[in-house]
Coordinates of C-alpha atoms in Angstrom, one line a residue:
M5 CA -14.0 22.5 8.6
S6 CA -12.4 19.9 6.3
G7 CA -14.1 18.6 3.3
A8 CA -14.4 15.1 4.7
I9 CA -16.0 16.3 7.9
W10 CA -18.4 18.5 6.0
N11 CA -19.4 15.7 3.7
L12 CA -19.9 13.4 6.7
M13 CA -22.1 15.9 8.6
S14 CA -24.2 16.6 5.4
F15 CA -24.6 12.9 4.8
I16 CA -25.8 12.3 8.4
V17 CA -28.3 15.1 8.2
A18 CA -29.6 14.0 4.8
L19 CA -29.8 10.3 5.8
G20 CA -31.4 11.1 9.1
I21 CA -34.1 13.1 7.4
L22 CA -34.8 10.5 4.8
I23 CA -34.8 7.6 7.3
T24 CA -37.1 9.5 9.7
V25 CA -39.5 10.2 6.8
H26 CA -39.5 6.5 5.7
E27 CA -40.0 5.1 9.2
F28 CA -42.6 7.7 10.1
G29 CA -44.7 6.4 7.1
H30 CA -44.7 2.9 8.6
F31 CA -45.3 4.3 12.1
W32 CA -48.2 6.6 11.2
V33 CA -50.2 4.1 9.1
A34 CA -49.6 1.3 11.7
R35 CA -51.1 3.5 14.4
K36 CA -54.0 4.4 12.1
N37 CA -54.7 0.7 11.7
G38 CA -54.7 0.0 15.4
V39 CA -51.2 -1.6 15.7
L40 CA -49.2 -1.0 18.8
V41 CA -45.8 0.3 17.9
K42 CA -43.2 -0.7 20.5
R43 CA -40.2 1.2 19.2
F44 CA -39.4 3.8 16.6
S45 CA -35.7 3.9 16.1
I46 CA -33.5 6.1 13.9
G47 CA -30.2 4.4 13.6
F48 CA -28.8 1.1 15.0
G49 CA -26.7 0.2 18.0
K50 CA -26.3 2.0 21.3
A51 CA -29.2 4.4 22.1
L52 CA -28.0 8.0 22.4
L53 CA -31.4 9.4 23.2
R54 CA -34.7 7.8 24.1
W55 CA -38.2 8.7 25.3
R56 CA -41.7 7.3 25.4
D57 CA -45.0 8.8 24.4
K58 CA -48.4 8.4 26.1
Q59 CA -49.2 5.3 23.9
G60 CA -46.1 3.4 25.1
T61 CA -44.0 3.8 22.0
E62 CA -40.3 4.1 22.7
F63 CA -38.5 6.6 20.4
V64 CA -34.8 6.0 20.0
I65 CA -31.9 7.9 18.3
A66 CA -29.1 5.4 18.0
A67 CA -25.3 5.7 17.4
I68 CA -25.1 4.2 13.8
P69 CA -27.1 6.4 11.5
L70 CA -27.3 4.0 8.6
G71 CA -30.9 2.9 8.8
G72 CA -33.8 2.7 11.2
Y73 CA -36.8 0.5 12.0
V74 CA -40.3 0.5 13.5
R75 CA -40.9 -2.5 15.8
M76 CA -44.6 -3.4 16.1
L77 CA -46.4 -5.8 18.4
D78 CA -46.3 -9.1 16.5
E79 CA -47.1 -12.6 17.8
R80 CA -44.4 -14.1 15.5
V81 CA -41.8 -12.2 17.4
D82 CA -43.0 -11.7 20.9
P83 CA -45.5 -13.4 23.2
V84 CA -48.8 -11.4 23.2
L85 CA -51.4 -11.6 25.9
P86 CA -54.9 -12.5 24.6
Q87 CA -56.4 -9.1 25.4
F88 CA -53.7 -7.4 23.2
K89 CA -54.0 -9.6 20.2
N90 CA -56.1 -7.0 18.4
L91 CA -53.1 -4.6 18.6
A92 CA -50.7 -7.1 16.9
F93 CA -49.5 -6.6 13.3
N94 CA -50.1 -10.2 12.4
H95 CA -53.7 -10.0 13.4
K96 CA -54.5 -7.3 10.9
T97 CA -56.0 -8.0 7.5
V98 CA -53.7 -8.5 4.5
W99 CA -54.7 -5.1 3.1
Q100 CA -54.0 -3.4 6.4
R101 CA -50.6 -5.0 6.6
M102 CA -49.8 -4.1 3.0
A103 CA -50.8 -0.5 3.7
I104 CA -48.4 -0.4 6.7
I105 CA -45.5 -1.8 4.7
A106 CA -46.1 0.3 1.6
A107 CA -46.4 3.5 3.7
G108 CA -42.6 3.7 4.1
P109 CA -41.8 4.1 0.4
A110 CA -44.9 6.2 -0.1
A111 CA -43.7 8.6 2.5
N112 CA -40.4 9.0 0.6
F113 CA -42.3 9.7 -2.6
I114 CA -44.5 12.3 -0.9
F115 CA -41.5 13.8 0.8
A116 CA -39.8 14.2 -2.6
I117 CA -42.8 16.0 -4.0
V118 CA -43.0 18.3 -1.0
V119 CA -39.2 19.1 -1.2
L120 CA -39.4 19.8 -4.9
W121 CA -42.6 21.9 -4.4
L122 CA -40.6 24.0 -1.9
M123 CA -37.6 24.2 -4.3
Y124 CA -39.7 25.4 -7.2
M125 CA -41.4 27.9 -4.9
V126 CA -38.0 29.4 -3.9
G127 CA -36.8 29.3 -7.5
V128 CA -34.2 27.2 -9.3
Q129 CA -31.6 28.8 -11.6
T130 CA -31.1 26.5 -14.5
M131 CA -30.1 26.4 -18.2
R132 CA -31.9 26.1 -21.4
P133 CA -30.6 23.1 -23.4
I134 CA -29.3 25.1 -26.4
I135 CA -26.8 23.3 -28.6
Q136 CA -23.7 25.5 -29.3
N137 CA -21.6 23.0 -31.2
V138 CA -21.7 19.5 -32.6
A139 CA -18.6 17.3 -32.6
P140 CA -17.7 16.0 -36.0
Q141 CA -18.4 12.3 -36.7
S142 CA -20.4 12.0 -33.5
I143 CA -23.9 10.5 -33.0
A144 CA -25.4 13.9 -33.1
A145 CA -23.5 14.9 -36.3
Y146 CA -24.7 11.7 -38.1
A147 CA -28.2 12.6 -37.1
G148 CA -27.9 16.0 -38.9
I149 CA -28.1 18.1 -35.7
S150 CA -26.7 21.6 -36.1
P151 CA -25.9 24.4 -33.6
Q152 CA -28.3 27.0 -32.4
Q153 CA -31.0 24.5 -31.7
Q154 CA -32.8 24.0 -28.4
I155 CA -33.8 20.6 -27.2
V156 CA -37.5 20.7 -26.2
S157 CA -38.3 17.0 -25.9
V158 CA -36.8 13.5 -25.6
N159 CA -38.9 10.6 -26.9
Q160 CA -42.0 12.8 -26.8
H161 CA -41.3 13.8 -23.1
Q162 CA -41.2 17.6 -22.7
A163 CA -37.9 19.0 -21.5
T164 CA -37.6 22.5 -20.3
D165 CA -34.0 22.6 -18.9
V166 CA -30.7 20.9 -19.0
S167 CA -31.4 18.8 -15.9
S168 CA -34.6 17.3 -17.3
V169 CA -33.0 16.5 -20.7
N170 CA -30.0 14.9 -18.9
L171 CA -32.4 12.6 -17.0
L172 CA -34.4 11.7 -20.0
L173 CA -31.3 10.9 -22.1
V174 CA -29.8 8.7 -19.4
E175 CA -33.1 6.8 -19.3
Q176 CA -32.6 5.7 -22.9
I177 CA -29.3 3.9 -22.3
G178 CA -29.5 0.5 -24.0
D179 CA -32.1 1.5 -26.6
D180 CA -31.5 1.6 -30.3
T181 CA -32.7 5.2 -31.0
I182 CA -33.6 8.5 -29.3
T183 CA -36.0 11.0 -30.8
L184 CA -35.1 14.5 -30.0
G185 CA -37.5 17.4 -30.4
L186 CA -35.6 20.5 -31.4
K187 CA -36.5 24.2 -31.9
D188 CA -34.4 26.5 -34.0
I189 CA -33.7 29.5 -31.7
V190 CA -33.7 31.9 -34.7
T191 CA -36.7 30.8 -36.7
E192 CA -38.5 28.9 -33.8
R193 CA -39.3 26.1 -36.2
R194 CA -39.9 22.8 -34.4
Y195 CA -38.9 19.4 -35.7
N196 CA -37.8 15.9 -34.7
V197 CA -34.5 14.1 -35.3
E198 CA -33.7 10.5 -34.6
L199 CA -30.3 9.5 -33.1
D200 CA -29.0 6.0 -33.8
I201 CA -27.5 5.1 -30.4
R202 CA -26.7 1.4 -30.9
A203 CA -23.0 2.3 -30.7
W204 CA -23.4 4.8 -27.9
Q205 CA -20.6 4.6 -25.4
F206 CA -21.3 6.6 -22.2
D207 CA -19.1 6.6 -19.2
P208 CA -20.6 9.0 -16.6
E209 CA -17.3 9.2 -14.7
R210 CA -15.4 10.6 -17.7
Q211 CA -18.0 12.7 -19.7
S212 CA -21.4 14.2 -19.6
V213 CA -24.3 12.5 -21.4
F214 CA -24.3 15.4 -23.9
S215 CA -20.7 15.2 -24.8
S216 CA -21.0 11.4 -25.2
L217 CA -23.5 12.1 -28.0
G218 CA -21.4 14.9 -29.5
L219 CA -23.5 17.8 -28.2
G220 CA -21.8 20.9 -26.8
L221 CA -24.3 23.1 -24.9
A222 CA -24.3 26.9 -24.7
R223 CA -22.4 27.9 -21.6
P224 CA -19.4 30.1 -20.6
Q225 CA -16.4 29.1 -22.6
A226 CA -12.8 28.9 -21.5
L227 CA -10.8 31.7 -23.1
T228 CA -7.2 31.6 -24.1
E229 CA -6.3 34.1 -21.4
I230 CA -4.8 33.1 -18.1
A231 CA -6.8 33.6 -14.9
S232 CA -4.3 32.2 -12.4
V233 CA -0.9 30.7 -12.2
A234 CA -0.1 28.1 -9.5
K235 CA 2.8 28.8 -7.2
G236 CA 5.9 26.7 -7.9
S237 CA 4.3 25.4 -11.2
A238 CA 5.9 24.9 -14.5
A239 CA 4.0 27.9 -15.8
Q240 CA 5.4 30.2 -13.1
R241 CA 9.0 29.0 -13.8
A242 CA 8.4 29.7 -17.5
G243 CA 7.4 33.3 -16.6
L244 CA 3.7 33.1 -17.5
Q245 CA 1.5 35.7 -15.8
V246 CA -2.2 36.4 -15.2
N247 CA -3.8 38.1 -18.2
D248 CA -1.3 36.6 -20.6
K249 CA -3.2 35.5 -23.8
I250 CA -1.9 32.3 -25.5
L251 CA -1.4 33.0 -29.2
R252 CA 0.7 30.1 -30.5
I253 CA 2.6 27.0 -29.4
A254 CA 5.6 26.7 -31.8
D255 CA 4.0 27.4 -35.2
E256 CA 0.4 26.3 -34.3
D257 CA -2.1 29.0 -33.7
I258 CA -4.2 28.5 -30.5
I259 CA -7.9 28.9 -31.2
D260 CA -9.4 27.7 -27.9
W261 CA -8.3 26.5 -24.5
N262 CA -9.1 22.8 -25.1
Q263 CA -6.6 22.8 -28.0
F264 CA -4.0 24.4 -25.7
Q265 CA -4.7 22.0 -22.9
Q266 CA -4.5 19.0 -25.3
I267 CA -1.1 20.0 -26.6
V268 CA 0.3 20.5 -23.0
A269 CA -1.2 17.2 -21.9
N270 CA 0.5 15.4 -24.7
A271 CA 3.9 17.0 -24.0
P272 CA 5.0 16.0 -20.5
E273 CA 8.6 17.1 -19.8
K274 CA 9.0 18.5 -23.3
A275 CA 10.0 22.1 -23.8
L276 CA 7.3 24.1 -25.6
S277 CA 7.7 27.5 -27.3
L278 CA 4.8 29.6 -26.2
V279 CA 4.0 32.9 -27.8
V280 CA 1.8 35.1 -25.6
A281 CA 0.3 38.6 -25.8
R282 CA 1.1 40.8 -22.8
D283 CA 0.4 44.5 -22.5
G284 CA 0.1 44.8 -26.3
N285 CA 3.4 43.0 -27.0
E286 CA 4.2 39.5 -28.1
L287 CA 6.5 37.4 -25.9
T288 CA 8.1 34.0 -26.5
L289 CA 8.5 31.8 -23.4
I290 CA 9.8 28.3 -23.0
A291 CA 7.6 26.1 -20.8
T292 CA 8.1 22.5 -19.9
P293 CA 4.9 20.8 -18.6
E294 CA 5.3 18.6 -15.5
L295 CA 4.7 14.9 -15.7
V296 CA 1.5 14.1 -13.7
Q297 CA -0.3 10.8 -13.2
A298 CA -4.0 11.2 -14.1
S299 CA -6.8 9.3 -12.2
D300 CA -7.2 6.9 -15.1
G301 CA -3.6 5.8 -14.7
F302 CA -2.2 7.6 -17.8
S303 CA 0.5 10.3 -17.6
Q304 CA 0.0 13.8 -18.9
G305 CA 1.7 17.2 -19.0
V306 CA 0.5 20.0 -16.7
L307 CA 1.6 23.6 -16.6
G308 CA -0.4 24.8 -13.6
V309 CA -2.6 27.5 -15.2
T310 CA -6.4 28.1 -15.3
P311 CA -8.2 30.1 -18.0
K312 CA -10.6 33.0 -17.9
V313 CA -14.1 32.2 -18.9
S314 CA -16.6 34.1 -21.0
E315 CA -19.9 35.5 -19.9
W316 CA -23.0 33.3 -20.1
P317 CA -24.6 33.5 -23.6
P318 CA -27.8 35.6 -23.6
G319 CA -31.0 33.7 -23.0
V320 CA -29.4 30.5 -21.6
L321 CA -29.7 31.1 -17.9
Y322 CA -33.2 31.5 -16.4
T323 CA -35.0 30.9 -13.1
Q324 CA -37.7 28.3 -12.7
R325 CA -40.1 29.7 -10.2
Y326 CA -43.8 28.8 -9.7
G327 CA -46.7 29.8 -7.6
A328 CA -47.9 27.6 -4.8
F329 CA -50.3 25.5 -7.0
A330 CA -48.2 25.3 -10.1
A331 CA -45.2 24.2 -8.0
I332 CA -47.1 21.2 -6.9
G333 CA -47.5 20.1 -10.5
A334 CA -43.8 20.7 -11.1
G335 CA -42.9 18.7 -8.0
V336 CA -45.1 15.8 -9.0
S337 CA -43.7 15.8 -12.6
H338 CA -40.1 15.9 -11.4
T339 CA -40.7 13.1 -8.8
W340 CA -42.3 10.9 -11.5
Q341 CA -39.4 11.5 -13.8
L342 CA -36.9 10.5 -11.1
T343 CA -39.0 7.4 -10.3
R344 CA -39.2 6.3 -13.9
L345 CA -35.4 6.8 -14.3
S346 CA -34.7 4.8 -11.1
F347 CA -36.8 1.8 -12.2
A348 CA -35.3 2.1 -15.7
M349 CA -31.7 2.0 -14.4
I350 CA -32.5 -1.0 -12.2
G351 CA -33.9 -2.8 -15.3
K352 CA -30.8 -1.9 -17.3
L353 CA -28.5 -3.2 -14.6
L354 CA -30.3 -6.5 -14.8
T355 CA -30.1 -6.6 -18.6
G356 CA -26.4 -5.5 -18.6
D357 CA -27.1 -2.3 -20.5
V358 CA -25.7 -0.4 -17.4
S359 CA -22.6 -1.8 -15.7
V360 CA -22.5 -2.5 -11.9
K361 CA -19.3 -0.4 -11.9
H362 CA -21.6 2.7 -11.9
L363 CA -23.3 1.7 -8.7
S364 CA -22.7 4.3 -5.9
G365 CA -22.4 3.6 -2.2
P366 CA -22.3 5.7 1.0
I367 CA -19.1 7.5 0.2
S368 CA -20.5 8.9 -3.1
I369 CA -23.7 9.8 -1.4
A370 CA -21.8 11.6 1.3
Q371 CA -19.8 13.5 -1.3
G372 CA -23.0 14.5 -3.1
A373 CA -24.6 15.6 0.2
G374 CA -21.6 17.8 1.0
A375 CA -21.3 19.2 -2.5
T376 CA -24.9 20.2 -2.7
A377 CA -25.0 21.5 0.8
S378 CA -22.1 23.8 0.0
I379 CA -23.9 25.2 -3.0
G380 CA -27.0 26.2 -1.1
L381 CA -30.5 25.3 0.0
V382 CA -32.0 24.7 -3.4
A383 CA -29.2 22.3 -4.5
F384 CA -29.5 20.4 -1.2
L385 CA -33.3 20.1 -1.6
S386 CA -32.8 18.7 -5.1
F387 CA -30.4 16.1 -3.7
L388 CA -32.8 15.1 -0.9
A389 CA -35.5 14.6 -3.5
L390 CA -33.3 12.4 -5.6
I391 CA -32.1 10.2 -2.7
S392 CA -35.6 10.0 -1.3
V393 CA -37.0 8.7 -4.6
N394 CA -34.1 6.2 -4.9
L395 CA -34.7 5.0 -1.3
A396 CA -38.4 4.5 -2.1
V397 CA -37.6 2.6 -5.3
I398 CA -35.0 0.4 -3.8
N399 CA -37.3 -0.5 -0.9
L400 CA -40.0 -1.6 -3.4
L401 CA -37.7 -4.2 -5.0
P402 CA -39.1 -7.7 -4.4
L403 CA -36.3 -8.8 -2.2
P404 CA -37.6 -10.4 1.1
V405 CA -35.5 -8.2 3.4
L406 CA -37.0 -5.0 1.8
D407 CA -40.5 -3.6 1.9
G408 CA -41.1 -4.9 -1.6
G409 CA -40.3 -8.4 -0.4
H410 CA -42.8 -8.2 2.4
L411 CA -45.4 -6.9 -0.1
M412 CA -44.6 -9.8 -2.4
Y413 CA -45.3 -12.3 0.4
M414 CA -48.5 -10.6 1.3
L415 CA -49.6 -10.6 -2.4
L416 CA -49.0 -14.3 -2.5
E417 CA -51.1 -14.6 0.7
L418 CA -53.9 -12.8 -1.0
I419 CA -53.7 -15.2 -4.0
R420 CA -53.3 -18.4 -2.0
G421 CA -55.7 -17.5 0.8
K422 CA -53.1 -18.3 3.4
P423 CA -49.7 -16.9 4.5
V424 CA -46.4 -18.1 3.0
S425 CA -44.8 -20.6 5.4
E426 CA -42.3 -19.3 7.9
K427 CA -39.6 -21.6 6.5
T428 CA -40.1 -20.2 3.0
Q429 CA -39.9 -16.7 4.2
E430 CA -36.8 -17.4 6.2
I431 CA -35.1 -18.8 3.1
G432 CA -36.2 -15.8 1.1
F433 CA -34.8 -13.4 3.8
K434 CA -31.4 -15.1 3.7
F435 CA -31.3 -15.0 -0.1
G436 CA -32.4 -11.3 -0.2
A437 CA -29.8 -10.4 2.5
L438 CA -27.1 -12.1 0.4
I439 CA -28.0 -10.2 -2.7
L440 CA -28.1 -6.9 -0.8
L441 CA -24.7 -7.5 0.8
V442 CA -23.2 -8.3 -2.6
L443 CA -24.6 -5.1 -4.1
M444 CA -23.5 -3.0 -1.2
G445 CA -20.0 -4.5 -1.4
I446 CA -19.8 -3.7 -5.1
A447 CA -21.0 -0.1 -4.5
L448 CA -18.5 0.4 -1.7
L449 CA -15.7 -0.9 -3.8
N450 CA -16.7 1.4 -6.6
D451 CA -16.7 4.3 -4.1
V452 CA -13.2 3.5 -2.9
S453 CA -11.9 3.1 -6.5
R454 CA -13.1 6.7 -7.3
L455 CA -11.3 8.3 -4.4

């Protein structure tokens, strides 16, 4: 199966699950409040499958799996016979209607907790955030951070693994400082350092949040030994072989793979004198890197070799696994962290601290679904939780076409003592739809530009 088809199938499965959960929230609370649900649809367009239950609700699975809806009996939409008015949505109290609308996002939050609870029950292999090196003249270096320290908190929020530290650091974009809680892995002394991030430049498409701060985490390192040589590559033509160890280029000793890679990248179509160790002997080979256009538009040299990597440093990898009750707490905590980050990112988009070029659309989500599904169940569950929280947060935005917009109108109704006029609501819906279309267009253009 090709990568594109796998991504598409994974995307449809993930989106289908999340939309069903969201719409079921509306459906379940509507029925509990005595509202007649006329249709429960997953997807739009032509119905592929349909059936009715004993209460008269039509269930539909439609051809376009990019959304869904719950259609309730409502006098504002359909004529309603007097004997059925008590079943109409618009005849319920404001609090009942607010509960029905809020139930969709609430279902997504609950689903994220359940998914993460299951994930932590199964067990998640993760990394301790141990600092292995600090880049010179970086934000971390100016803060006085040294290697062999473990990050244990970010702005007083506890962090137990690389993933949680990553989320907490991203949340601080646009601030002036970050307070890191560190623990010396030798002496176990704990202390805080403050990072000045006013000049922090972070591009998630080019670097990790850690490297952007100058932090190199403990993980397997690329060695200077060759693991593979691509067929027909410049390396193969030069005579490089698997297990060759790169010693020198010209008169420059090669200390690590990054150094070697940088020299090659800066020398497209230039002959390089490579000294390698092979079977106990030193050989001198002449290699000419091919000129290749990088994704950022710049040209670079490529030989066509990949390095061997070292083993994981001891004590870095561990498995987060909890019992049934402890996993609930871990799921709630993780969901809250994702929720806080989602709202923070929306705020930073509005203030300009985060560029709209980082918005992701359906193509990026499909790629994420495919990638995590390929890794395994735990990774896919984590992805589902993330997207479920994002879906809930987006739906709570006070845009009239979203659940948050409906809740805003109902809150105004509570304050004013009467509903917002139909004309005002219609204007709001058009305005909200326009904003959503613009954002979706930007996200889709961003997706295409990344291909």
